[in-house]
mmCIF file of C-alpha atoms and ligand atoms in Angstrom:
data_model
loop_
_atom_site.group_PDB
_atom_site.id
_atom_site.type_symbol
_atom_site.label_atom_id
_atom_site.label_comp_id
_atom_site.label_asym_id
_atom_site.label_seq_id
_atom_site.Cartn_x
_atom_site.Cartn_y
_atom_site.Cartn_z
ATOM 1 C CA MET A 1 -13.795 105.860 -18.531
ATOM 2 C CA ARG A 2 -11.923 103.297 -16.495
ATOM 3 C CA PRO A 3 -13.011 99.715 -16.856
ATOM 4 C CA PRO A 4 -15.047 98.419 -13.983
ATOM 5 C CA ALA A 5 -13.184 96.912 -10.944
ATOM 6 C CA LEU A 6 -14.243 93.296 -9.934
ATOM 7 C CA THR A 7 -13.850 91.817 -6.423
ATOM 8 C CA VAL A 8 -14.992 88.285 -6.067
ATOM 9 C CA LEU A 9 -15.997 87.518 -2.411
ATOM 10 C CA ASP A 10 -16.623 84.181 -0.784
ATOM 11 C CA ASP A 11 -20.382 84.833 -0.281
ATOM 12 C CA ALA A 12 -23.139 87.487 0.292
ATOM 13 C CA HIS A 13 -22.030 88.167 3.683
ATOM 14 C CA ALA A 14 -18.526 89.124 2.468
ATOM 15 C CA VAL A 15 -20.060 91.295 -0.214
ATOM 16 C CA ALA A 16 -21.773 93.173 2.415
ATOM 17 C CA HIS A 17 -18.689 93.641 4.558
ATOM 18 C CA ALA A 18 -16.566 94.691 1.500
ATOM 19 C CA ALA A 19 -19.422 97.155 0.467
ATOM 20 C CA LEU A 20 -19.332 98.707 4.227
ATOM 21 C CA ALA A 21 -15.772 99.304 3.944
ATOM 22 C CA THR A 22 -16.284 101.151 0.787
ATOM 23 C CA VAL A 23 -19.231 103.289 2.261
ATOM 24 C CA GLN A 24 -16.889 103.980 5.269
ATOM 25 C CA ARG A 25 -13.904 105.158 3.104
ATOM 26 C CA CYS A 26 -16.173 107.156 0.566
ATOM 27 C CA ALA A 27 -18.022 108.828 3.684
ATOM 28 C CA ASP A 28 -14.574 109.809 5.169
ATOM 29 C CA GLU A 29 -13.162 111.013 1.915
ATOM 30 C CA SER A 30 -16.266 112.926 0.889
ATOM 31 C CA ILE A 31 -16.871 114.705 4.173
ATOM 32 C CA ALA A 32 -13.076 115.544 4.361
ATOM 33 C CA ALA A 33 -13.228 117.048 0.882
ATOM 34 C CA ARG A 34 -16.769 118.842 0.669
ATOM 35 C CA GLY A 35 -18.209 118.525 4.286
ATOM 36 C CA ARG A 36 -20.977 115.949 3.386
ATOM 37 C CA PHE A 37 -21.524 112.502 1.947
ATOM 38 C CA THR A 38 -24.221 112.017 -0.409
ATOM 39 C CA VAL A 39 -25.202 108.517 -1.288
ATOM 40 C CA ALA A 40 -28.046 107.002 -3.428
ATOM 41 C CA LEU A 41 -29.030 103.662 -1.866
ATOM 42 C CA ALA A 42 -29.789 100.549 -3.829
ATOM 43 C CA GLY A 43 -33.186 98.712 -3.587
ATOM 44 C CA GLY A 44 -34.121 95.090 -3.958
ATOM 45 C CA SER A 45 -32.924 92.339 -1.372
ATOM 46 C CA THR A 46 -29.213 92.021 -1.870
ATOM 47 C CA PRO A 47 -28.274 95.316 -0.050
ATOM 48 C CA ALA A 48 -30.139 94.509 2.958
ATOM 49 C CA ALA A 49 -27.171 92.858 4.445
ATOM 50 C CA LEU A 50 -25.054 95.726 3.985
ATOM 51 C CA TYR A 51 -27.673 98.159 5.486
ATOM 52 C CA ASP A 52 -27.960 95.824 8.470
ATOM 53 C CA LEU A 53 -24.122 96.300 8.971
ATOM 54 C CA LEU A 54 -24.341 100.160 8.607
ATOM 55 C CA ALA A 55 -27.198 100.050 11.206
ATOM 56 C CA GLN A 56 -24.542 98.896 13.786
ATOM 57 C CA HIS A 57 -22.157 101.970 13.070
ATOM 58 C CA SER A 58 -23.665 104.711 15.062
ATOM 59 C CA GLU A 59 -20.303 106.294 15.080
ATOM 60 C CA LEU A 60 -20.512 107.215 11.394
ATOM 61 C CA PRO A 61 -21.162 110.965 11.045
ATOM 62 C CA TRP A 62 -24.815 110.513 10.088
ATOM 63 C CA ALA A 63 -25.532 114.197 10.530
ATOM 64 C CA LYS A 64 -23.354 114.820 7.485
ATOM 65 C CA ILE A 65 -24.478 112.040 5.355
ATOM 66 C CA ASP A 66 -27.460 112.383 2.950
ATOM 67 C CA LEU A 67 -29.253 109.152 2.150
ATOM 68 C CA CYS A 68 -31.017 109.289 -1.165
ATOM 69 C CA PHE A 69 -32.516 106.507 -3.298
ATOM 70 C CA GLY A 70 -31.493 105.289 -6.972
ATOM 71 C CA ASP A 71 -35.018 104.078 -7.453
ATOM 72 C CA GLU A 72 -38.185 103.083 -6.110
ATOM 73 C CA ARG A 73 -41.396 101.051 -6.779
ATOM 74 C CA ALA A 74 -44.699 102.998 -7.217
ATOM 75 C CA VAL A 75 -46.065 101.814 -3.917
ATOM 76 C CA PRO A 76 -46.322 103.611 -0.521
ATOM 77 C CA PRO A 77 -43.364 102.947 1.986
ATOM 78 C CA THR A 78 -45.544 100.627 3.980
ATOM 79 C CA HIS A 79 -45.908 98.258 1.045
ATOM 80 C CA ALA A 80 -43.824 95.062 1.148
ATOM 81 C CA GLU A 81 -42.219 96.046 -2.190
ATOM 82 C CA SER A 82 -41.137 99.356 -1.069
ATOM 83 C CA ASN A 83 -37.279 100.152 -1.119
ATOM 84 C CA ALA A 84 -37.916 102.859 1.148
ATOM 85 C CA GLY A 85 -39.632 100.359 3.540
ATOM 86 C CA MET A 86 -36.759 97.747 3.253
ATOM 87 C CA VAL A 87 -34.235 100.512 4.088
ATOM 88 C CA GLU A 88 -36.408 101.636 6.931
ATOM 89 C CA THR A 89 -36.511 97.998 8.265
ATOM 90 C CA HIS A 90 -32.864 97.535 7.794
ATOM 91 C CA LEU A 91 -31.164 100.897 8.463
ATOM 92 C CA THR A 92 -33.185 104.020 8.862
ATOM 93 C CA HIS A 93 -35.147 103.018 11.863
ATOM 94 C CA GLN A 94 -32.079 103.686 13.930
ATOM 95 C CA PRO A 95 -32.623 106.877 16.194
ATOM 96 C CA PHE A 96 -29.033 108.020 15.287
ATOM 97 C CA ILE A 97 -29.965 108.572 11.752
ATOM 98 C CA PRO A 98 -31.450 111.987 11.423
ATOM 99 C CA ARG A 99 -34.750 111.627 9.497
ATOM 100 C CA GLU A 100 -34.297 115.004 7.700
ATOM 101 C CA HIS A 101 -31.207 113.529 5.918
ATOM 102 C CA VAL A 102 -33.255 110.688 4.518
ATOM 103 C CA TYR A 103 -34.554 111.578 1.004
ATOM 104 C CA ARG A 104 -36.897 108.813 -0.075
ATOM 105 C CA ILE A 105 -38.820 108.794 -3.312
ATOM 106 C CA ARG A 106 -42.560 109.221 -2.766
ATOM 107 C CA GLY A 107 -43.848 106.113 -4.244
ATOM 108 C CA GLU A 108 -47.219 106.631 -3.048
ATOM 109 C CA LEU A 109 -47.668 109.348 -5.594
ATOM 110 C CA PRO A 110 -48.584 108.516 -9.355
ATOM 111 C CA ALA A 111 -45.220 107.435 -10.792
ATOM 112 C CA ALA A 112 -44.687 110.425 -13.060
ATOM 113 C CA GLU A 113 -45.564 112.810 -10.280
ATOM 114 C CA ALA A 114 -43.249 110.819 -7.899
ATOM 115 C CA ALA A 115 -40.452 111.376 -10.470
ATOM 116 C CA GLU A 116 -40.891 115.186 -10.749
ATOM 117 C CA ASP A 117 -41.175 115.366 -7.012
ATOM 118 C CA TYR A 118 -37.877 113.644 -6.508
ATOM 119 C CA GLU A 119 -36.160 115.606 -9.043
ATOM 120 C CA GLN A 120 -37.153 118.704 -7.336
ATOM 121 C CA THR A 121 -35.948 117.127 -3.831
ATOM 122 C CA LEU A 122 -32.605 116.440 -5.428
ATOM 123 C CA ARG A 123 -32.472 120.037 -7.080
ATOM 124 C CA SER A 124 -33.054 121.408 -3.626
ATOM 125 C CA LEU A 125 -30.616 119.123 -2.198
ATOM 126 C CA PHE A 126 -27.743 119.648 -4.736
ATOM 127 C CA GLY A 127 -28.659 123.319 -5.429
ATOM 128 C CA ALA A 128 -30.763 124.227 -8.375
ATOM 129 C CA SER A 129 -28.078 124.607 -10.909
ATOM 130 C CA ARG A 130 -28.278 123.298 -14.332
ATOM 131 C CA ASP A 131 -25.391 120.940 -13.748
ATOM 132 C CA LEU A 132 -26.202 117.108 -13.030
ATOM 133 C CA PRO A 133 -25.995 116.157 -9.356
ATOM 134 C CA ARG A 134 -22.860 114.431 -8.615
ATOM 135 C CA PHE A 135 -23.324 111.695 -5.950
ATOM 136 C CA ASP A 136 -20.295 110.820 -4.001
ATOM 137 C CA LEU A 137 -21.467 107.175 -4.091
ATOM 138 C CA ILE A 138 -24.240 105.187 -5.859
ATOM 139 C CA LEU A 139 -25.049 101.791 -4.713
ATOM 140 C CA LEU A 140 -26.547 99.481 -7.398
ATOM 141 C CA GLY A 141 -27.880 96.001 -7.825
ATOM 142 C CA LEU A 142 -27.954 93.883 -10.944
ATOM 143 C CA GLY A 143 -31.257 92.064 -11.949
ATOM 144 C CA ASN A 144 -30.852 88.742 -13.388
ATOM 145 C CA ASP A 145 -32.146 90.107 -16.836
ATOM 146 C CA GLY A 146 -29.412 92.766 -16.768
ATOM 147 C CA HIS A 147 -31.421 95.604 -15.276
ATOM 148 C CA THR A 148 -30.133 98.036 -12.699
ATOM 149 C CA ALA A 149 -31.895 100.644 -10.504
ATOM 150 C CA SER A 150 -35.050 100.694 -12.419
ATOM 151 C CA LEU A 151 -33.579 100.749 -15.857
ATOM 152 C CA PHE A 152 -35.139 97.653 -17.487
ATOM 153 C CA PRO A 153 -34.357 96.213 -20.848
ATOM 154 C CA HIS A 154 -35.970 97.976 -23.682
ATOM 155 C CA SER A 155 -37.869 100.439 -21.423
ATOM 156 C CA PRO A 156 -38.468 104.090 -22.268
ATOM 157 C CA ALA A 157 -36.379 105.091 -19.153
ATOM 158 C CA LEU A 158 -33.152 104.147 -20.923
ATOM 159 C CA ASP A 159 -33.586 106.822 -23.215
ATOM 160 C CA GLU A 160 -33.992 109.788 -21.074
ATOM 161 C CA ARG A 161 -31.197 112.156 -21.336
ATOM 162 C CA ASN A 162 -32.484 115.321 -19.663
ATOM 163 C CA ALA A 163 -34.521 114.630 -16.819
ATOM 164 C CA TRP A 164 -32.732 113.449 -13.563
ATOM 165 C CA VAL A 165 -35.617 111.279 -12.438
ATOM 166 C CA THR A 166 -38.116 109.380 -14.545
ATOM 167 C CA SER A 167 -40.757 106.614 -14.317
ATOM 168 C CA ASN A 168 -42.022 104.023 -16.571
ATOM 169 C CA HIS A 169 -44.214 101.075 -16.407
ATOM 170 C CA VAL A 170 -42.414 97.766 -16.300
ATOM 171 C CA PRO A 171 -44.755 95.207 -17.967
ATOM 172 C CA ALA A 172 -42.730 92.257 -16.867
ATOM 173 C CA LEU A 173 -43.139 93.424 -13.229
ATOM 174 C CA VAL A 174 -46.943 94.772 -13.832
ATOM 175 C CA ARG A 175 -45.491 97.780 -11.662
ATOM 176 C CA ASP A 176 -44.689 101.470 -12.451
ATOM 177 C CA ARG A 177 -41.212 102.131 -11.328
ATOM 178 C CA ILE A 178 -39.373 105.553 -10.595
ATOM 179 C CA THR A 179 -35.530 105.638 -11.323
ATOM 180 C CA LEU A 180 -32.554 107.988 -11.516
ATOM 181 C CA THR A 181 -31.561 108.350 -15.177
ATOM 182 C CA TYR A 182 -28.361 107.492 -16.822
ATOM 183 C CA PRO A 183 -26.890 111.106 -16.888
ATOM 184 C CA VAL A 184 -27.413 111.225 -12.961
ATOM 185 C CA LEU A 185 -25.881 107.647 -12.318
ATOM 186 C CA ASN A 186 -23.078 108.348 -14.828
ATOM 187 C CA ALA A 187 -22.167 111.834 -13.049
ATOM 188 C CA ALA A 188 -21.442 109.744 -9.786
ATOM 189 C CA ARG A 189 -17.942 110.003 -8.199
ATOM 190 C CA GLU A 190 -18.159 106.236 -7.355
ATOM 191 C CA ILE A 191 -20.560 103.565 -8.143
ATOM 192 C CA VAL A 192 -20.629 100.133 -6.373
ATOM 193 C CA PHE A 193 -22.782 97.188 -7.679
ATOM 194 C CA LEU A 194 -23.590 94.459 -5.079
ATOM 195 C CA VAL A 195 -24.236 91.074 -6.836
ATOM 196 C CA ALA A 196 -24.851 87.617 -5.084
ATOM 197 C CA GLY A 197 -26.326 84.391 -6.130
ATOM 198 C CA ASP A 198 -26.339 81.754 -9.006
ATOM 199 C CA ASP A 199 -29.345 83.772 -10.615
ATOM 200 C CA LYS A 200 -27.129 86.735 -11.225
ATOM 201 C CA ALA A 201 -24.314 84.738 -13.032
ATOM 202 C CA TRP A 202 -25.517 85.268 -16.527
ATOM 203 C CA ALA A 203 -26.141 88.901 -16.247
ATOM 204 C CA LEU A 204 -22.980 89.569 -14.516
ATOM 205 C CA SER A 205 -20.927 87.824 -17.385
ATOM 206 C CA GLU A 206 -22.995 89.719 -19.809
ATOM 207 C CA VAL A 207 -22.318 92.887 -18.155
ATOM 208 C CA LEU A 208 -18.502 92.334 -17.719
ATOM 209 C CA GLU A 209 -17.727 90.216 -20.722
ATOM 210 C CA GLY A 210 -20.682 90.468 -23.240
ATOM 211 C CA SER A 211 -21.290 92.657 -25.861
ATOM 212 C CA ALA A 212 -24.937 93.114 -25.815
ATOM 213 C CA GLN A 213 -26.560 96.480 -26.614
ATOM 214 C CA VAL A 214 -27.353 98.545 -23.415
ATOM 215 C CA ALA A 215 -31.118 98.411 -24.331
ATOM 216 C CA GLN A 216 -30.661 94.502 -23.766
ATOM 217 C CA ILE A 217 -28.398 94.781 -20.691
ATOM 218 C CA PRO A 218 -28.956 98.064 -19.085
ATOM 219 C CA ALA A 219 -26.264 97.771 -16.525
ATOM 220 C CA ARG A 220 -23.754 97.972 -19.324
ATOM 221 C CA GLY A 221 -24.817 101.532 -19.600
ATOM 222 C CA ILE A 222 -23.382 102.476 -16.321
ATOM 223 C CA ALA A 223 -20.054 104.147 -17.309
ATOM 224 C CA PRO A 224 -19.403 107.250 -15.328
ATOM 225 C CA SER A 225 -17.430 109.744 -17.241
ATOM 226 C CA GLU A 226 -15.356 110.816 -14.262
ATOM 227 C CA GLY A 227 -15.957 108.211 -11.811
ATOM 228 C CA THR A 228 -15.315 104.496 -11.088
ATOM 229 C CA VAL A 229 -17.254 101.421 -11.054
ATOM 230 C CA THR A 230 -16.555 98.531 -8.629
ATOM 231 C CA PHE A 231 -18.467 95.240 -8.753
ATOM 232 C CA PHE A 232 -18.595 93.186 -5.473
ATOM 233 C CA ALA A 233 -19.763 89.777 -6.164
ATOM 234 C CA ASP A 234 -19.842 86.513 -4.547
ATOM 235 C CA ARG A 235 -18.479 83.548 -6.091
ATOM 236 C CA ARG A 236 -21.735 82.066 -7.241
ATOM 237 C CA ALA A 237 -22.475 85.246 -9.189
ATOM 238 C CA ALA A 238 -18.991 85.256 -10.556
ATOM 239 C CA SER A 239 -19.214 81.527 -11.698
ATOM 240 C CA ARG A 240 -19.657 82.280 -15.206
ATOM 241 C CA LEU A 241 -16.769 84.709 -15.588
ATOM 242 C CA ARG A 242 -13.666 83.818 -17.685
ATOM 243 C CA PRO A 243 -11.014 82.063 -15.476
ATOM 244 C CA HIS A 244 -8.828 85.011 -14.800
ATOM 245 C CA ARG A 245 -11.851 86.727 -13.231
ATOM 246 C CA SER A 246 -13.847 83.896 -11.956
ATOM 247 C CA PRO A 247 -13.048 82.551 -8.402
HETATM 248 C C1 6PG B 301 -35.108 97.400 -7.217
HETATM 249 C C2 6PG B 301 -33.430 97.656 -7.512
HETATM 250 C C3 6PG B 301 -33.267 96.583 -8.519
HETATM 251 C C4 6PG B 301 -32.411 95.597 -7.921
HETATM 252 C C5 6PG B 301 -32.127 94.231 -8.626
HETATM 253 C C6 6PG B 301 -31.679 93.189 -7.834
HETATM 254 O O1 6PG B 301 -35.608 98.297 -6.735
HETATM 255 O O2 6PG B 301 -35.469 96.162 -7.152
HETATM 256 O O3 6PG B 301 -33.200 98.806 -7.954
HETATM 257 O O4 6PG B 301 -32.214 97.202 -9.557
HETATM 258 O O5 6PG B 301 -31.223 96.175 -7.395
HETATM 259 O O6 6PG B 301 -33.478 93.982 -9.158
HETATM 260 O O7 6PG B 301 -32.505 92.780 -6.831
HETATM 261 P P1 6PG B 301 -32.033 91.837 -5.757
HETATM 262 O O8 6PG B 301 -30.955 92.498 -4.910
HETATM 263 O O9 6PG B 301 -33.338 91.535 -4.944
HETATM 264 O O10 6PG B 301 -31.506 90.668 -6.578
#
C-alpha cells in the first residue's frame, strides 16, 4: 500500500476546491473506464463546502454518478444530525441530480436494520457477487479523536471483517451509528480525507506520524490494498506535523 499523500492548503475553502478537482478528475476517469462513477460521501460538517461547490456544477454527468454514503447517524433524514440531510441541503436538492442515483442510509430504521438494509442496497448497486464493492472514490473526514466514517476508537465496528455495513452504539455521542466497514473502505480505488481546523491537528499528526494502534486511532486503519489515500488539510490542521510536512 502506497503511503498517504498530503496536500496542505491555506484554509478550509482551499481544501474544498482541491477536493472538487479530485472529484471531477475521478468522475471523468471512472466514467471513461467503466461507464459510471460511484462515490461514498463523507458526513460531518467539513465536506459541506465541497458539496456546495459540486452543487454549482450541473455540467457534471450526474446521470452516470452514484452518490452513496460512508456512514450515517441513526436518525431520520429530517434530523439536524443526519448526514443525508446535510448532503440534501448542500448538494442533492439540486434538480439536475437524479434522485434515483442517491443512495442514502436509512437512518430512521433501527441501526442494525439500517446497516443490513444498506448492505442490500450496495449489493444491488454493485451486483450481488461475493466480491467486495469497489468504490471509485470514498470521501472521509477525521474526527478530533482519530475516528473516521463511524469507526470510533475501541468500538465493535472496527473488528467487522465480513459485513459491508455495520452499526454500533457510540457511547461518547449517545448515538447509534451506521458505517461502511474497513474491508469496503480499503477496497476503494481512491480515498480522500478532508481535514480542516485547529481541533484536528492532534488527530492528523497521530494518523500521519504517530504509531498508535488502529483501535485507538481508527483512521490509521484506512490502508487500501490497491488504492490511494490523499489528505487535503488546511494549515491549521497540519500545524503539528513535522516541518517537512507542515506548512
Ligand atoms: C460523521 C462523519 C465523521 C466526520 C468526522 C469529522 O458522520 O460525522 O462520518 O467521521 O467526518 O467526525 O467531522 P467534521 O467534518 O464535522 O469535523
